């Protein structure tokens, strides 16, 4: 259990789980203070010392270092032995984050993220969370960060005004913060603003040319976290768009390949389709197609999982490039089952056929009917 920052009002607040993408653990923050062997100790024994460091860094205005320790503690607090210990630790860290947030925008954003997602007690899922999500507090914290210039918070506030989570729906304010984040080169904000202008969404007048400009800009700034613009812009160039965008197969492939390098599953899947069907000026290449489907499927792309099932169901042998895929009903069943369990309607229907015919699984008419019913409901 940690001590020190016991906020009188901490019980009135709820916090949320920090998204893993927002967490970067920096052991360098403690390297100059603690021996190297410290980081090899069990996490539960590190937390009290790291909490003292977080307080000390905050007190001496080393905000980035304090934030690093706070993120570490929030990420691993679940490893503490008792619920009371886990609860008091998270409460104390949130109190530090409130203080940090007054001076450091990243800390304010992490605090808002914590309010938004909650901190579950992963040791015992039957108990109450260490802190429950609180959309209202999340909105307030995000708004504070956005008004002070935090770009990611601007984008988040735009989403919250659009959905009405934590605040009232306001299309005008949603567009305002979306545009503000886009001007600051937030890739997803540029993407969404481009779509709003191209399609005239949310009561905004349609301005196709302006929308295309924003979407093109979003492609320039695409990242692993925000790669969507590359796929969307590629789609526009597949068929063209009025007299603004013309069909360009070579550019489509370029955009899809850039998206694939950023691990964007839809881009990987579309390239696999292109190699299978010789689209966009590409030569038919079944080997590249298969491995593209396999890669997209392993990224969680449901349609790619279904394609993998089809490949294994029939097998493949291409003498020209030496590509051979042994037919396997069992592997076909495994892939279609993954897709069906994730909610893909055609996969649900397909898995019914597998059970009906006994393909890769023991024949079971009742289970087949159950899957057919599930598919019919979608």
Short mmCIF file of C-alpha atoms in Angstrom, two decimals:
data_model
loop_
_atom_site.label_atom_id
_atom_site.label_comp_id
_atom_site.label_asym_id
_atom_site.label_seq_id
_atom_site.Cartn_x
_atom_site.Cartn_y
_atom_site.Cartn_z
CA UNK A 1 0.00 0.00 0.00
CA UNK A 2 1.25 3.50 -0.76
CA UNK A 3 0.80 6.52 1.38
CA UNK A 4 1.23 10.23 1.11
CA UNK A 5 -1.31 11.67 -1.32
CA UNK A 6 -4.65 10.96 0.29
CA UNK A 7 -7.11 13.24 -1.46
CA UNK A 8 -10.16 13.97 0.69
CA UNK A 9 -12.33 13.88 -2.41
CA UNK A 10 -10.79 10.87 -4.08
CA UNK A 11 -13.79 8.69 -3.30
CA UNK A 12 -16.00 11.09 -5.27
CA UNK A 13 -14.04 10.55 -8.43
CA UNK A 14 -13.76 7.58 -10.72
CA UNK A 15 -10.89 6.90 -13.05
CA UNK A 16 -10.48 4.84 -16.09
CA UNK A 17 -8.07 2.37 -17.53
CA UNK A 18 -5.30 3.87 -19.61
CA UNK A 19 -5.32 2.52 -23.14
CA UNK A 20 -2.18 0.49 -23.75
CA UNK A 21 -1.35 2.68 -26.75
CA UNK A 22 -1.03 5.63 -24.40
CA UNK A 23 1.39 3.91 -22.05
CA UNK A 24 5.13 4.07 -22.56
CA UNK A 25 7.09 2.74 -19.66
CA UNK A 26 10.44 4.43 -19.25
CA UNK A 27 12.79 2.62 -16.92
CA UNK A 28 15.37 5.33 -17.57
CA UNK A 29 13.47 7.54 -15.15
CA UNK A 30 14.72 5.46 -12.25
CA UNK A 31 18.08 4.37 -13.59
CA UNK A 32 19.96 7.26 -12.03
CA UNK A 33 18.29 6.76 -8.65
CA UNK A 34 18.05 2.99 -8.26
CA UNK A 35 20.43 0.13 -9.01
CA UNK A 36 19.94 -1.74 -12.27
CA UNK A 37 18.82 -4.81 -10.37
CA UNK A 38 15.74 -2.90 -9.17
CA UNK A 39 13.89 -3.32 -12.47
CA UNK A 40 14.41 -7.09 -12.22
CA UNK A 41 12.43 -7.25 -8.99
CA UNK A 42 8.75 -8.31 -8.99
CA UNK A 43 6.47 -5.46 -10.03
CA UNK A 44 4.61 -5.56 -6.72
CA UNK A 45 7.80 -4.73 -4.85
CA UNK A 46 8.71 -1.93 -7.27
CA UNK A 47 5.45 -0.03 -6.94
CA UNK A 48 5.96 1.55 -3.47
CA UNK A 49 9.38 2.87 -4.49
CA UNK A 50 8.09 4.10 -7.83
CA UNK A 51 5.24 5.88 -6.06
CA UNK A 52 7.72 7.73 -3.85
CA UNK A 53 9.65 8.68 -6.97
CA UNK A 54 6.47 9.94 -8.63
CA UNK A 55 5.75 12.18 -5.63
CA UNK A 56 9.32 13.42 -5.49
CA UNK A 57 9.50 14.16 -9.20
CA UNK A 58 6.20 16.04 -9.00
CA UNK A 59 7.35 18.07 -6.00
CA UNK A 60 10.56 19.08 -7.80
CA UNK A 61 8.72 19.87 -11.06
CA UNK A 62 10.15 16.98 -13.05
CA UNK A 63 6.76 16.42 -14.60
CA UNK A 64 7.68 14.01 -17.40
CA UNK A 65 9.52 11.71 -15.01
CA UNK A 66 6.65 11.79 -12.52
CA UNK A 67 4.16 11.00 -15.28
CA UNK A 68 6.28 8.05 -16.41
CA UNK A 69 6.15 6.55 -12.92
CA UNK A 70 2.41 7.17 -12.63
CA UNK A 71 1.74 5.38 -15.91
CA UNK A 72 3.85 2.44 -14.81
CA UNK A 73 1.94 2.15 -11.53
CA UNK A 74 -1.49 2.37 -13.17
CA UNK A 75 -0.51 -0.28 -15.67
CA UNK A 76 0.73 -2.75 -13.06
CA UNK A 77 -1.28 -1.92 -9.94
CA UNK A 78 -3.36 -5.05 -10.52
CA UNK A 79 -0.37 -7.13 -9.41
CA UNK A 80 -0.61 -5.88 -5.83
CA UNK A 81 -1.86 -8.60 -3.51
CA UNK A 82 -5.02 -7.16 -1.93
CA UNK A 83 -7.97 -5.19 -3.28
CA UNK A 84 -7.48 -2.50 -0.63
CA UNK A 85 -3.84 -2.12 -1.64
CA UNK A 86 -4.73 -1.88 -5.33
CA UNK A 87 -7.52 0.59 -4.66
CA UNK A 88 -5.49 2.94 -2.46
CA UNK A 89 -2.59 2.85 -4.92
CA UNK A 90 -4.73 3.87 -7.88
CA UNK A 91 -6.46 6.60 -5.86
CA UNK A 92 -3.11 8.02 -4.80
CA UNK A 93 -1.73 7.98 -8.34
CA UNK A 94 -4.80 9.76 -9.70
CA UNK A 95 -4.29 12.47 -7.10
CA UNK A 96 -0.74 12.96 -8.40
CA UNK A 97 -2.07 13.06 -11.97
CA UNK A 98 -4.46 15.85 -11.01
CA UNK A 99 -1.53 17.88 -9.73
CA UNK A 100 0.60 17.06 -12.74
CA UNK A 101 -2.24 17.92 -15.09
CA UNK A 102 -2.20 21.51 -13.88
CA UNK A 103 1.30 21.88 -15.32
CA UNK A 104 1.73 19.13 -17.92
CA UNK A 105 -0.63 18.57 -20.87
CA UNK A 106 0.31 14.93 -21.35
CA UNK A 107 -0.51 14.26 -17.70
CA UNK A 108 -3.86 15.98 -18.14
CA UNK A 109 -4.59 13.77 -21.14
CA UNK A 110 -3.64 10.60 -19.25
CA UNK A 111 -5.88 11.71 -16.37
CA UNK A 112 -8.76 12.21 -18.81
CA UNK A 113 -8.10 8.82 -20.38
CA UNK A 114 -8.13 7.28 -16.93
CA UNK A 115 -11.49 8.88 -16.17
CA UNK A 116 -12.84 7.68 -19.52
CA UNK A 117 -11.94 4.00 -19.42
CA UNK A 118 -11.92 3.16 -15.73
CA UNK A 119 -9.46 0.95 -13.89
CA UNK A 120 -10.82 -2.60 -13.65
CA UNK A 121 -9.69 -4.93 -10.91
CA UNK A 122 -8.24 -7.54 -13.24
CA UNK A 123 -7.23 -9.79 -10.35
CA UNK A 124 -10.87 -10.37 -9.42
CA UNK A 125 -13.35 -9.48 -12.15
CA UNK A 126 -16.24 -10.16 -9.75
CA UNK A 127 -15.36 -7.19 -7.56
CA UNK A 128 -16.09 -3.56 -8.26
CA UNK A 129 -13.53 -1.79 -10.45
CA UNK A 130 -10.74 0.08 -8.74
CA UNK A 131 -12.39 3.10 -10.34
CA UNK A 132 -15.45 3.13 -12.56
CA UNK A 133 -15.49 5.10 -15.83
CA UNK A 134 -16.87 8.60 -15.52
CA UNK A 135 -17.59 10.20 -18.93
CA UNK A 136 -18.43 13.59 -17.40
CA UNK A 137 -15.10 13.89 -15.60
CA UNK A 138 -13.36 12.58 -18.72
CA UNK A 139 -14.97 15.27 -20.87
CA UNK A 140 -13.99 18.01 -18.43
CA UNK A 141 -10.39 16.81 -18.27
CA UNK A 142 -10.10 16.39 -22.04
CA UNK A 143 -11.60 19.83 -22.60
CA UNK A 144 -9.06 21.38 -20.25
CA UNK A 145 -6.22 19.76 -22.19
CA UNK A 146 -7.76 20.72 -25.54
CA UNK A 147 -8.15 24.38 -24.60
CA UNK A 148 -4.50 24.41 -23.57
CA UNK A 149 -3.38 23.05 -26.94
CA UNK A 150 -3.22 19.25 -26.62
CA UNK A 151 -3.92 17.99 -30.14
CA UNK A 152 -5.07 14.48 -29.23
CA UNK A 153 -7.44 15.98 -26.66
CA UNK A 154 -8.89 18.29 -29.34
CA UNK A 155 -9.72 15.25 -31.45
CA UNK A 156 -11.18 13.45 -28.45
CA UNK A 157 -13.40 16.41 -27.54
CA UNK A 158 -14.66 16.50 -31.12
CA UNK A 159 -15.71 12.85 -30.80
CA UNK A 160 -17.43 13.46 -27.47
CA UNK A 161 -19.41 16.42 -28.80
CA UNK A 162 -20.39 14.26 -31.78
CA UNK A 163 -21.54 11.26 -29.73
CA UNK A 164 -22.83 13.10 -26.67
CA UNK A 165 -20.66 11.06 -24.31
CA UNK A 166 -19.94 13.09 -21.20
CA UNK A 167 -21.66 16.16 -22.62
CA UNK A 168 -24.52 17.28 -24.84
CA UNK A 169 -24.32 16.65 -28.57
CA UNK A 170 -23.14 19.72 -30.45
CA UNK A 171 -22.42 19.31 -34.16
CA UNK A 172 -21.02 22.83 -34.34
CA UNK A 173 -18.53 22.31 -31.52
CA UNK A 174 -17.66 18.85 -32.84
CA UNK A 175 -16.72 20.32 -36.23
CA UNK A 176 -14.87 23.21 -34.55
CA UNK A 177 -12.58 20.95 -32.55
CA UNK A 178 -12.24 18.53 -35.47
CA UNK A 179 -11.06 21.36 -37.70
CA UNK A 180 -8.76 22.70 -34.98
CA UNK A 181 -7.11 19.29 -34.57
CA UNK A 182 -6.87 18.90 -38.35
CA UNK A 183 -5.12 22.25 -38.69
CA UNK A 184 -2.62 20.94 -36.12
CA UNK A 185 -2.00 17.93 -38.43
CA UNK A 186 -3.83 15.26 -36.45
CA UNK A 187 -4.11 12.46 -39.08
CA UNK A 188 -7.51 11.11 -38.05
CA UNK A 189 -8.96 14.59 -37.62
CA UNK A 190 -7.85 15.45 -41.16
CA UNK A 191 -9.35 12.18 -42.38
CA UNK A 192 -12.72 12.73 -40.73
CA UNK A 193 -12.88 16.38 -41.73
CA UNK A 194 -12.18 15.33 -45.31
CA UNK A 195 -15.05 12.84 -45.22
CA UNK A 196 -17.39 15.42 -43.67
CA UNK A 197 -16.64 17.85 -46.50
CA UNK A 198 -16.74 15.24 -49.29
CA UNK A 199 -20.10 13.81 -48.23
CA UNK A 200 -21.65 16.88 -46.60
CA UNK A 201 -22.16 15.15 -43.25
CA UNK A 202 -23.64 16.47 -40.01
CA UNK A 203 -25.32 19.41 -41.66
CA UNK A 204 -22.07 20.75 -43.08
CA UNK A 205 -22.28 21.93 -46.71
CA UNK A 206 -20.67 19.57 -49.22
CA UNK A 207 -17.29 20.81 -50.44
CA UNK A 208 -15.74 17.93 -52.34
CA UNK A 209 -12.55 19.68 -53.42
CA UNK A 210 -11.78 20.89 -49.89
CA UNK A 211 -12.49 17.43 -48.55
CA UNK A 212 -10.11 15.82 -51.03
CA UNK A 213 -7.39 18.27 -49.99
CA UNK A 214 -7.81 17.28 -46.34
CA UNK A 215 -7.82 13.57 -47.17
CA UNK A 216 -4.66 13.96 -49.23
CA UNK A 217 -3.03 15.79 -46.31
CA UNK A 218 -4.10 13.01 -43.96
CA UNK A 219 -2.28 10.52 -46.19
CA UNK A 220 0.91 12.53 -45.83
CA UNK A 221 0.68 12.41 -42.03
CA UNK A 222 -0.64 8.84 -41.69
CA UNK A 223 0.79 6.82 -38.80
CA UNK A 224 0.49 3.29 -37.43
CA UNK A 225 -2.14 4.62 -35.04
CA UNK A 226 -4.03 6.55 -37.72
CA UNK A 227 -3.60 4.96 -41.18
CA UNK A 228 -7.24 5.08 -42.35
CA UNK A 229 -6.78 7.91 -44.86
CA UNK A 230 -4.54 5.77 -47.07
CA UNK A 231 -7.25 3.15 -47.57
CA UNK A 232 -10.05 5.69 -48.00
CA UNK A 233 -8.08 7.75 -50.52
CA UNK A 234 -7.18 4.57 -52.41
CA UNK A 235 -10.87 3.67 -52.63
CA UNK A 236 -11.65 7.07 -54.15
CA UNK A 237 -9.01 6.49 -56.84
CA UNK A 238 -10.36 3.04 -57.72
CA UNK A 239 -13.44 4.48 -59.43
CA UNK A 240 -12.77 8.22 -59.34
CA UNK A 241 -14.92 10.97 -57.86
CA UNK A 242 -16.83 13.35 -60.18
CA UNK A 243 -14.32 15.65 -61.87
CA UNK A 244 -12.09 15.98 -58.80
CA UNK A 245 -10.42 12.56 -58.53
CA UNK A 246 -9.66 10.39 -61.55
CA UNK A 247 -9.13 6.65 -61.62
CA UNK A 248 -5.45 5.86 -61.04
CA UNK A 249 -4.50 2.20 -60.55
CA UNK A 250 -0.83 2.89 -59.92
CA UNK A 251 -1.61 5.40 -57.19
CA UNK A 252 -4.11 2.96 -55.65
CA UNK A 253 -1.37 0.35 -55.28
CA UNK A 254 1.04 2.94 -53.86
CA UNK A 255 -1.48 4.00 -51.21
CA UNK A 256 -2.38 0.42 -50.30
CA UNK A 257 1.28 -0.55 -49.98
CA UNK A 258 1.92 2.42 -47.70
CA UNK A 259 -1.05 1.39 -45.59
CA UNK A 260 0.19 -2.20 -45.47
CA UNK A 261 3.55 -1.00 -44.17
CA UNK A 262 1.65 0.72 -41.37
CA UNK A 263 -0.04 -2.59 -40.49
CA UNK A 264 -3.46 -1.43 -41.72
CA UNK A 265 -5.44 -4.66 -42.14
CA UNK A 266 -7.92 -3.37 -44.79
CA UNK A 267 -4.99 -2.27 -46.99
CA UNK A 268 -3.30 -5.65 -46.58
CA UNK A 269 -6.57 -7.42 -47.43
CA UNK A 270 -7.24 -5.27 -50.49
CA UNK A 271 -3.75 -5.97 -51.83
CA UNK A 272 -4.34 -9.69 -51.32
CA UNK A 273 -7.54 -9.40 -53.36
CA UNK A 274 -5.68 -7.43 -56.00
CA UNK A 275 -2.98 -10.09 -56.40
CA UNK A 276 -5.62 -12.83 -56.55
CA UNK A 277 -7.71 -11.08 -59.20
CA UNK A 278 -4.99 -9.13 -61.06
CA UNK A 279 -6.53 -5.77 -60.15
CA UNK A 280 -4.98 -2.32 -60.47
CA UNK A 281 -2.48 -3.43 -63.10
CA UNK A 282 -0.89 -6.06 -60.86
CA UNK A 283 0.00 -9.51 -62.16
CA UNK A 284 -1.89 -12.43 -60.68
CA UNK A 285 0.23 -13.84 -57.86
CA UNK A 286 -1.45 -16.49 -55.74
CA UNK A 287 1.47 -16.78 -53.35
CA UNK A 288 1.38 -13.07 -52.50
CA UNK A 289 -2.39 -13.24 -52.32
CA UNK A 290 -2.39 -16.13 -49.84
CA UNK A 291 0.23 -14.58 -47.58
CA UNK A 292 -1.60 -11.27 -47.74
CA UNK A 293 -4.82 -12.92 -46.59
CA UNK A 294 -2.89 -14.75 -43.88
CA UNK A 295 -1.32 -11.51 -42.65
CA UNK A 296 -4.63 -9.65 -42.62
CA UNK A 297 -6.36 -12.55 -40.87
CA UNK A 298 -3.72 -12.56 -38.14
CA UNK A 299 -4.39 -8.84 -37.71
CA UNK A 300 -8.02 -9.67 -36.95
CA UNK A 301 -9.58 -8.93 -40.36
CA UNK A 302 -12.75 -11.06 -40.40
CA UNK A 303 -13.15 -11.26 -44.17
CA UNK A 304 -9.53 -12.35 -44.46
CA UNK A 305 -10.21 -15.16 -41.98
CA UNK A 306 -13.05 -16.30 -44.21
CA UNK A 307 -10.75 -16.22 -47.24
CA UNK A 308 -8.17 -18.31 -45.38
CA UNK A 309 -10.88 -20.87 -44.73
CA UNK A 310 -11.70 -20.98 -48.44
CA UNK A 311 -8.05 -21.44 -49.39
CA UNK A 312 -7.60 -24.38 -47.04
CA UNK A 313 -10.93 -25.88 -48.08
CA UNK A 314 -9.79 -26.28 -51.69
CA UNK A 315 -5.99 -26.14 -51.39
CA UNK A 316 -3.77 -24.73 -54.13
CA UNK A 317 -0.95 -25.79 -56.40
CA UNK A 318 0.70 -23.30 -58.73
CA UNK A 319 3.50 -24.99 -60.65
CA UNK A 320 4.70 -21.74 -62.21
CA UNK A 321 5.80 -20.16 -58.93
CA UNK A 322 6.12 -23.32 -56.87
CA UNK A 323 3.34 -22.36 -54.49
CA UNK A 324 1.62 -25.36 -52.92
CA UNK A 325 -1.03 -25.26 -50.20
CA UNK A 326 -2.20 -28.58 -48.86
CA UNK A 327 -5.96 -28.93 -48.59
CA UNK A 328 -7.10 -29.14 -44.95
CA UNK A 329 -10.70 -29.25 -43.75
CA UNK A 330 -9.46 -28.88 -40.18
CA UNK A 331 -7.59 -25.62 -40.86
CA UNK A 332 -10.49 -24.38 -42.97
CA UNK A 333 -12.80 -25.02 -40.01
CA UNK A 334 -10.46 -23.27 -37.56
CA UNK A 335 -10.31 -20.10 -39.65
CA UNK A 336 -14.02 -19.86 -40.37
CA UNK A 337 -14.75 -20.51 -36.69
CA UNK A 338 -12.56 -17.54 -35.69
CA UNK A 339 -14.44 -15.30 -38.09
CA UNK A 340 -17.84 -16.61 -36.99
CA UNK A 341 -17.07 -16.17 -33.29
CA UNK A 342 -16.11 -12.56 -34.00
CA UNK A 343 -19.53 -11.91 -35.53
CA UNK A 344 -19.04 -12.24 -39.30
CA UNK A 345 -22.50 -13.17 -40.66
CA UNK A 346 -21.35 -15.14 -43.72
CA UNK A 347 -18.82 -17.00 -41.59
CA UNK A 348 -21.62 -17.92 -39.17
CA UNK A 349 -23.63 -19.34 -42.04
CA UNK A 350 -20.54 -21.09 -43.36
CA UNK A 351 -19.71 -22.71 -40.04
CA UNK A 352 -23.22 -24.10 -40.06
CA UNK A 353 -22.38 -25.80 -43.34
CA UNK A 354 -19.17 -27.21 -41.84
CA UNK A 355 -21.14 -28.80 -38.99
CA UNK A 356 -23.87 -29.96 -41.35
CA UNK A 357 -21.39 -31.76 -43.62
CA UNK A 358 -18.80 -32.71 -40.99
CA UNK A 359 -15.99 -30.72 -42.61
CA UNK A 360 -13.03 -30.55 -40.25
CA UNK A 361 -15.32 -31.17 -37.30
CA UNK A 362 -17.65 -33.90 -36.07
CA UNK A 363 -20.97 -33.70 -37.91
CA UNK A 364 -23.64 -32.15 -35.70
CA UNK A 365 -26.98 -31.07 -37.15
CA UNK A 366 -28.12 -29.31 -33.98
CA UNK A 367 -24.99 -27.16 -33.84
CA UNK A 368 -25.35 -26.42 -37.55
CA UNK A 369 -28.91 -25.17 -37.01
CA UNK A 370 -27.76 -23.06 -34.08
CA UNK A 371 -25.18 -21.29 -36.24
CA UNK A 372 -27.71 -20.83 -39.08
CA UNK A 373 -30.07 -19.15 -36.61
CA UNK A 374 -27.31 -16.85 -35.37
CA UNK A 375 -26.48 -15.84 -38.93
CA UNK A 376 -30.15 -15.20 -39.74
CA UNK A 377 -30.46 -12.75 -36.85
CA UNK A 378 -27.76 -10.48 -38.27
#
